[in-house]
Amino acid sequence: MEKVAVDELESRMGPGSVRASLTKALGLANLGANHYELAPGESLAFGVHAHEHQEEVFVVQEGAVTFETYPDRDAAVAGPDGEDAETVVAHAGEVVRAAPGEYQRGQNDGDDHAVVFAVGAPQDPGDLDLLRDCDSCGTRTAHRIELTDDRDAILAVCEACDGETARYT
């Protein structure tokens, strides 16, 4: 049996205040697990995304998280104003599941701090399709995530125009 103290884990760079991986710390072989702490306006993910093989479960422990969800890529590209867009708000004590191939992004749209425990299985999610709004392109486009040369920030970069749409430190 393995046990870790979440507050002793190192936080990774990304869109949330705290992004702590439990996967290696617990020696997980078949699923991934993460602990997130989100200030108002912060997100669980780098953008709207879908994992080819992995389903994800999000347990909201404190606060509330608003999930933007879409059944497929076309709906996700159309965005929140499209006819297939759905918004799901999960409050403390509630659990949300995203199926493999389902596009989603969770964000703290409230005024209070949010804490979320997330698990995904299988551990290897397969291909990731990440979409973000690109001001230069004027639409929601495919993105890649990369480290800066000095490895002090993570960038979200538009695949269509190579424009940087976010920087996380």
PDB file of C-alpha atoms in Angstrom:
ATOM      1  CA  MET A   1       0.000   0.000   0.000  1.00  0.00           C
ATOM      2  CA  GLU A   2       1.221   3.489  -0.859  1.00  0.00           C
ATOM      3  CA  LYS A   3       0.290   6.732   0.896  1.00  0.00           C
ATOM      4  CA  VAL A   4       1.217  10.341   0.083  1.00  0.00           C
ATOM      5  CA  ALA A   5       0.395  13.740   1.543  1.00  0.00           C
ATOM      6  CA  VAL A   6      -1.025  15.886  -1.249  1.00  0.00           C
ATOM      7  CA  ASP A   7       0.373  19.103   0.216  1.00  0.00           C
ATOM      8  CA  GLU A   8       3.901  17.630   0.058  1.00  0.00           C
ATOM      9  CA  LEU A   9       3.746  16.913  -3.701  1.00  0.00           C
ATOM     10  CA  GLU A  10       5.438  19.268  -6.151  1.00  0.00           C
ATOM     11  CA  SER A  11       3.035  21.314  -8.258  1.00  0.00           C
ATOM     12  CA  ARG A  12       3.584  21.341 -12.027  1.00  0.00           C
ATOM     13  CA  MET A  13       3.301  24.377 -14.273  1.00  0.00           C
ATOM     14  CA  GLY A  14      -0.076  24.776 -15.890  1.00  0.00           C
ATOM     15  CA  PRO A  15      -3.418  26.532 -15.916  1.00  0.00           C
ATOM     16  CA  GLY A  16      -4.230  25.894 -12.240  1.00  0.00           C
ATOM     17  CA  SER A  17      -2.608  27.230  -9.066  1.00  0.00           C
ATOM     18  CA  VAL A  18      -1.787  23.664  -8.022  1.00  0.00           C
ATOM     19  CA  ARG A  19      -1.418  20.690 -10.405  1.00  0.00           C
ATOM     20  CA  ALA A  20       0.018  17.788  -8.435  1.00  0.00           C
ATOM     21  CA  SER A  21       0.409  14.374 -10.028  1.00  0.00           C
ATOM     22  CA  LEU A  22      -0.362  11.427  -7.777  1.00  0.00           C
ATOM     23  CA  THR A  23       0.477   8.867 -10.476  1.00  0.00           C
ATOM     24  CA  LYS A  24       4.208   8.394  -9.818  1.00  0.00           C
ATOM     25  CA  ALA A  25       3.973   9.159  -6.109  1.00  0.00           C
ATOM     26  CA  LEU A  26       1.532   6.273  -5.628  1.00  0.00           C
ATOM     27  CA  GLY A  27       3.167   3.994  -8.211  1.00  0.00           C
ATOM     28  CA  LEU A  28      -0.030   3.765 -10.256  1.00  0.00           C
ATOM     29  CA  ALA A  29       0.122   1.357 -13.182  1.00  0.00           C
ATOM     30  CA  ASN A  30      -3.366   1.399 -14.683  1.00  0.00           C
ATOM     31  CA  LEU A  31      -4.702   4.903 -14.132  1.00  0.00           C
ATOM     32  CA  GLY A  32      -3.537   8.466 -13.744  1.00  0.00           C
ATOM     33  CA  ALA A  33      -4.495  10.637 -10.784  1.00  0.00           C
ATOM     34  CA  ASN A  34      -4.090  14.354 -10.130  1.00  0.00           C
ATOM     35  CA  HIS A  35      -4.912  16.920  -7.470  1.00  0.00           C
ATOM     36  CA  TYR A  36      -5.891  20.421  -8.605  1.00  0.00           C
ATOM     37  CA  GLU A  37      -6.456  23.678  -6.785  1.00  0.00           C
ATOM     38  CA  LEU A  38      -8.027  26.442  -8.836  1.00  0.00           C
ATOM     39  CA  ALA A  39      -8.332  30.117  -8.063  1.00  0.00           C
ATOM     40  CA  PRO A  40     -11.297  31.915  -9.666  1.00  0.00           C
ATOM     41  CA  GLY A  41     -10.857  31.916 -13.460  1.00  0.00           C
ATOM     42  CA  GLU A  42      -8.346  29.045 -13.525  1.00  0.00           C
ATOM     43  CA  SER A  43      -8.843  25.830 -15.497  1.00  0.00           C
ATOM     44  CA  LEU A  44      -8.135  22.132 -15.050  1.00  0.00           C
ATOM     45  CA  ALA A  45      -6.831  21.828 -18.614  1.00  0.00           C
ATOM     46  CA  PHE A  46      -4.888  23.776 -21.235  1.00  0.00           C
ATOM     47  CA  GLY A  47      -8.047  23.981 -23.366  1.00  0.00           C
ATOM     48  CA  VAL A  48     -11.044  22.033 -24.585  1.00  0.00           C
ATOM     49  CA  HIS A  49      -9.711  18.547 -25.201  1.00  0.00           C
ATOM     50  CA  ALA A  50     -10.483  14.883 -25.741  1.00  0.00           C
ATOM     51  CA  HIS A  51      -8.429  11.801 -24.971  1.00  0.00           C
ATOM     52  CA  GLU A  52      -8.626   9.020 -27.537  1.00  0.00           C
ATOM     53  CA  HIS A  53      -8.805   6.140 -25.025  1.00  0.00           C
ATOM     54  CA  GLN A  54      -9.029   7.624 -21.544  1.00  0.00           C
ATOM     55  CA  GLU A  55     -12.135   8.343 -19.525  1.00  0.00           C
ATOM     56  CA  GLU A  56     -11.784  10.873 -16.747  1.00  0.00           C
ATOM     57  CA  VAL A  57     -13.596  11.314 -13.449  1.00  0.00           C
ATOM     58  CA  PHE A  58     -13.498  14.612 -11.552  1.00  0.00           C
ATOM     59  CA  VAL A  59     -14.418  14.756  -7.853  1.00  0.00           C
ATOM     60  CA  VAL A  60     -15.063  18.332  -6.777  1.00  0.00           C
ATOM     61  CA  GLN A  61     -13.970  18.544  -3.150  1.00  0.00           C
ATOM     62  CA  GLU A  62     -14.323  22.300  -2.567  1.00  0.00           C
ATOM     63  CA  GLY A  63     -15.960  25.097  -4.512  1.00  0.00           C
ATOM     64  CA  ALA A  64     -17.496  24.506  -7.928  1.00  0.00           C
ATOM     65  CA  VAL A  65     -16.191  23.734 -11.418  1.00  0.00           C
ATOM     66  CA  THR A  66     -18.008  24.532 -14.664  1.00  0.00           C
ATOM     67  CA  PHE A  67     -17.432  21.980 -17.427  1.00  0.00           C
ATOM     68  CA  GLU A  68     -17.797  22.989 -21.068  1.00  0.00           C
ATOM     69  CA  THR A  69     -18.609  19.735 -22.929  1.00  0.00           C
ATOM     70  CA  TYR A  70     -19.081  18.648 -26.533  1.00  0.00           C
ATOM     71  CA  PRO A  71     -19.913  15.246 -28.053  1.00  0.00           C
ATOM     72  CA  ASP A  72     -17.389  15.509 -30.899  1.00  0.00           C
ATOM     73  CA  ARG A  73     -14.673  17.627 -32.521  1.00  0.00           C
ATOM     74  CA  ASP A  74     -17.000  19.595 -34.826  1.00  0.00           C
ATOM     75  CA  ALA A  75     -19.126  20.673 -31.868  1.00  0.00           C
ATOM     76  CA  ALA A  76     -16.003  21.578 -29.858  1.00  0.00           C
ATOM     77  CA  VAL A  77     -14.682  23.740 -32.721  1.00  0.00           C
ATOM     78  CA  ALA A  78     -18.081  25.497 -32.937  1.00  0.00           C
ATOM     79  CA  GLY A  79     -17.683  26.392 -29.265  1.00  0.00           C
ATOM     80  CA  PRO A  80     -20.071  27.283 -26.479  1.00  0.00           C
ATOM     81  CA  ASP A  81     -22.582  28.969 -28.785  1.00  0.00           C
ATOM     82  CA  GLY A  82     -23.037  25.812 -30.905  1.00  0.00           C
ATOM     83  CA  GLU A  83     -26.180  23.705 -30.649  1.00  0.00           C
ATOM     84  CA  ASP A  84     -24.325  20.679 -29.198  1.00  0.00           C
ATOM     85  CA  ALA A  85     -22.527  22.580 -26.438  1.00  0.00           C
ATOM     86  CA  GLU A  86     -23.408  21.675 -22.874  1.00  0.00           C
ATOM     87  CA  THR A  87     -22.445  23.246 -19.579  1.00  0.00           C
ATOM     88  CA  VAL A  88     -22.295  21.123 -16.430  1.00  0.00           C
ATOM     89  CA  VAL A  89     -21.612  22.721 -13.048  1.00  0.00           C
ATOM     90  CA  ALA A  90     -20.258  20.390 -10.365  1.00  0.00           C
ATOM     91  CA  HIS A  91     -20.249  21.571  -6.754  1.00  0.00           C
ATOM     92  CA  ALA A  92     -18.344  20.214  -3.756  1.00  0.00           C
ATOM     93  CA  GLY A  93     -19.393  16.606  -3.196  1.00  0.00           C
ATOM     94  CA  GLU A  94     -20.361  16.039  -6.843  1.00  0.00           C
ATOM     95  CA  VAL A  95     -18.596  13.905  -9.450  1.00  0.00           C
ATOM     96  CA  VAL A  96     -18.373  14.342 -13.245  1.00  0.00           C
ATOM     97  CA  ARG A  97     -17.293  11.761 -15.861  1.00  0.00           C
ATOM     98  CA  ALA A  98     -15.922  12.491 -19.337  1.00  0.00           C
ATOM     99  CA  ALA A  99     -16.015   9.556 -21.753  1.00  0.00           C
ATOM    100  CA  PRO A 100     -13.141   8.712 -24.115  1.00  0.00           C
ATOM    101  CA  GLY A 101     -13.424  11.007 -27.147  1.00  0.00           C
ATOM    102  CA  GLU A 102     -15.695  13.495 -25.346  1.00  0.00           C
ATOM    103  CA  TYR A 103     -14.421  17.067 -25.555  1.00  0.00           C
ATOM    104  CA  GLN A 104     -14.413  18.976 -22.286  1.00  0.00           C
ATOM    105  CA  ARG A 105     -12.736  21.591 -20.142  1.00  0.00           C
ATOM    106  CA  GLY A 106     -13.365  22.365 -16.480  1.00  0.00           C
ATOM    107  CA  GLN A 107     -12.920  25.869 -15.108  1.00  0.00           C
ATOM    108  CA  ASN A 108     -13.520  27.639 -11.821  1.00  0.00           C
ATOM    109  CA  ASP A 109     -16.055  30.280 -12.851  1.00  0.00           C
ATOM    110  CA  GLY A 110     -16.960  31.101  -9.250  1.00  0.00           C
ATOM    111  CA  ASP A 111     -15.586  33.523  -6.697  1.00  0.00           C
ATOM    112  CA  ASP A 112     -14.264  30.824  -4.354  1.00  0.00           C
ATOM    113  CA  HIS A 113     -11.249  28.526  -4.450  1.00  0.00           C
ATOM    114  CA  ALA A 114     -11.945  25.058  -5.965  1.00  0.00           C
ATOM    115  CA  VAL A 115     -10.244  21.746  -5.181  1.00  0.00           C
ATOM    116  CA  VAL A 116     -10.585  18.766  -7.523  1.00  0.00           C
ATOM    117  CA  PHE A 117      -9.330  15.179  -7.468  1.00  0.00           C
ATOM    118  CA  ALA A 118      -9.186  13.633 -10.952  1.00  0.00           C
ATOM    119  CA  VAL A 119      -8.530  10.119 -12.194  1.00  0.00           C
ATOM    120  CA  GLY A 120      -8.188   8.835 -15.738  1.00  0.00           C
ATOM    121  CA  ALA A 121      -8.045   5.302 -17.071  1.00  0.00           C
ATOM    122  CA  PRO A 122      -6.306   3.749 -18.798  1.00  0.00           C
ATOM    123  CA  GLN A 123      -3.150   5.583 -17.781  1.00  0.00           C
ATOM    124  CA  ASP A 124      -2.107   5.922 -21.446  1.00  0.00           C
ATOM    125  CA  PRO A 125      -4.814   8.240 -22.823  1.00  0.00           C
ATOM    126  CA  GLY A 126      -3.879   7.743 -26.484  1.00  0.00           C
ATOM    127  CA  ASP A 127      -3.899  10.779 -28.749  1.00  0.00           C
ATOM    128  CA  LEU A 128      -4.864  14.141 -27.279  1.00  0.00           C
ATOM    129  CA  ASP A 129      -6.829  16.638 -29.357  1.00  0.00           C
ATOM    130  CA  LEU A 130      -6.460  20.079 -27.759  1.00  0.00           C
ATOM    131  CA  LEU A 131      -8.465  23.082 -28.965  1.00  0.00           C
ATOM    132  CA  ARG A 132      -8.177  26.740 -27.923  1.00  0.00           C
ATOM    133  CA  ASP A 133      -9.475  30.038 -29.196  1.00  0.00           C
ATOM    134  CA  CYS A 134      -6.869  31.803 -31.325  1.00  0.00           C
ATOM    135  CA  ASP A 135      -7.311  35.557 -31.726  1.00  0.00           C
ATOM    136  CA  SER A 136      -4.989  35.615 -34.757  1.00  0.00           C
ATOM    137  CA  CYS A 137      -6.979  32.916 -36.577  1.00  0.00           C
ATOM    138  CA  GLY A 138     -10.322  34.200 -35.312  1.00  0.00           C
ATOM    139  CA  THR A 139     -11.562  30.721 -34.426  1.00  0.00           C
ATOM    140  CA  ARG A 140     -11.013  27.735 -32.150  1.00  0.00           C
ATOM    141  CA  THR A 141      -8.048  25.767 -33.501  1.00  0.00           C
ATOM    142  CA  ALA A 142      -5.868  22.766 -32.705  1.00  0.00           C
ATOM    143  CA  HIS A 143      -3.018  23.567 -30.334  1.00  0.00           C
ATOM    144  CA  ARG A 144       0.155  21.992 -29.052  1.00  0.00           C
ATOM    145  CA  ILE A 145       1.746  22.421 -25.653  1.00  0.00           C
ATOM    146  CA  GLU A 146       5.485  23.061 -25.441  1.00  0.00           C
ATOM    147  CA  LEU A 147       8.108  24.195 -22.971  1.00  0.00           C
ATOM    148  CA  THR A 148      10.013  27.434 -23.493  1.00  0.00           C
ATOM    149  CA  ASP A 149      13.710  27.025 -24.343  1.00  0.00           C
ATOM    150  CA  ASP A 150      14.738  27.849 -20.778  1.00  0.00           C
ATOM    151  CA  ARG A 151      12.015  25.496 -19.431  1.00  0.00           C
ATOM    152  CA  ASP A 152      10.505  28.140 -17.157  1.00  0.00           C
ATOM    153  CA  ALA A 153       7.067  28.271 -18.815  1.00  0.00           C
ATOM    154  CA  ILE A 154       4.624  26.147 -20.795  1.00  0.00           C
ATOM    155  CA  LEU A 155       3.174  27.622 -23.974  1.00  0.00           C
ATOM    156  CA  ALA A 156      -0.066  26.875 -25.794  1.00  0.00           C
ATOM    157  CA  VAL A 157       0.719  27.331 -29.502  1.00  0.00           C
ATOM    158  CA  CYS A 158      -1.798  27.420 -32.345  1.00  0.00           C
ATOM    159  CA  GLU A 159      -1.136  24.691 -34.923  1.00  0.00           C
ATOM    160  CA  ALA A 160      -2.542  26.851 -37.742  1.00  0.00           C
ATOM    161  CA  CYS A 161      -0.534  30.058 -37.259  1.00  0.00           C
ATOM    162  CA  ASP A 162       2.126  29.158 -34.637  1.00  0.00           C
ATOM    163  CA  GLY A 163       0.805  31.990 -32.464  1.00  0.00           C
ATOM    164  CA  GLU A 164       1.145  31.738 -28.689  1.00  0.00           C
ATOM    165  CA  THR A 165      -2.294  31.787 -27.059  1.00  0.00           C
ATOM    166  CA  ALA A 166      -1.283  31.185 -23.432  1.00  0.00           C
ATOM    167  CA  ARG A 167       1.784  31.071 -21.193  1.00  0.00           C
ATOM    168  CA  TYR A 168       1.822  29.191 -17.885  1.00  0.00           C
ATOM    169  CA  THR A 169       4.570  29.553 -15.290  1.00  0.00           C
TER     170      THR A 169
END
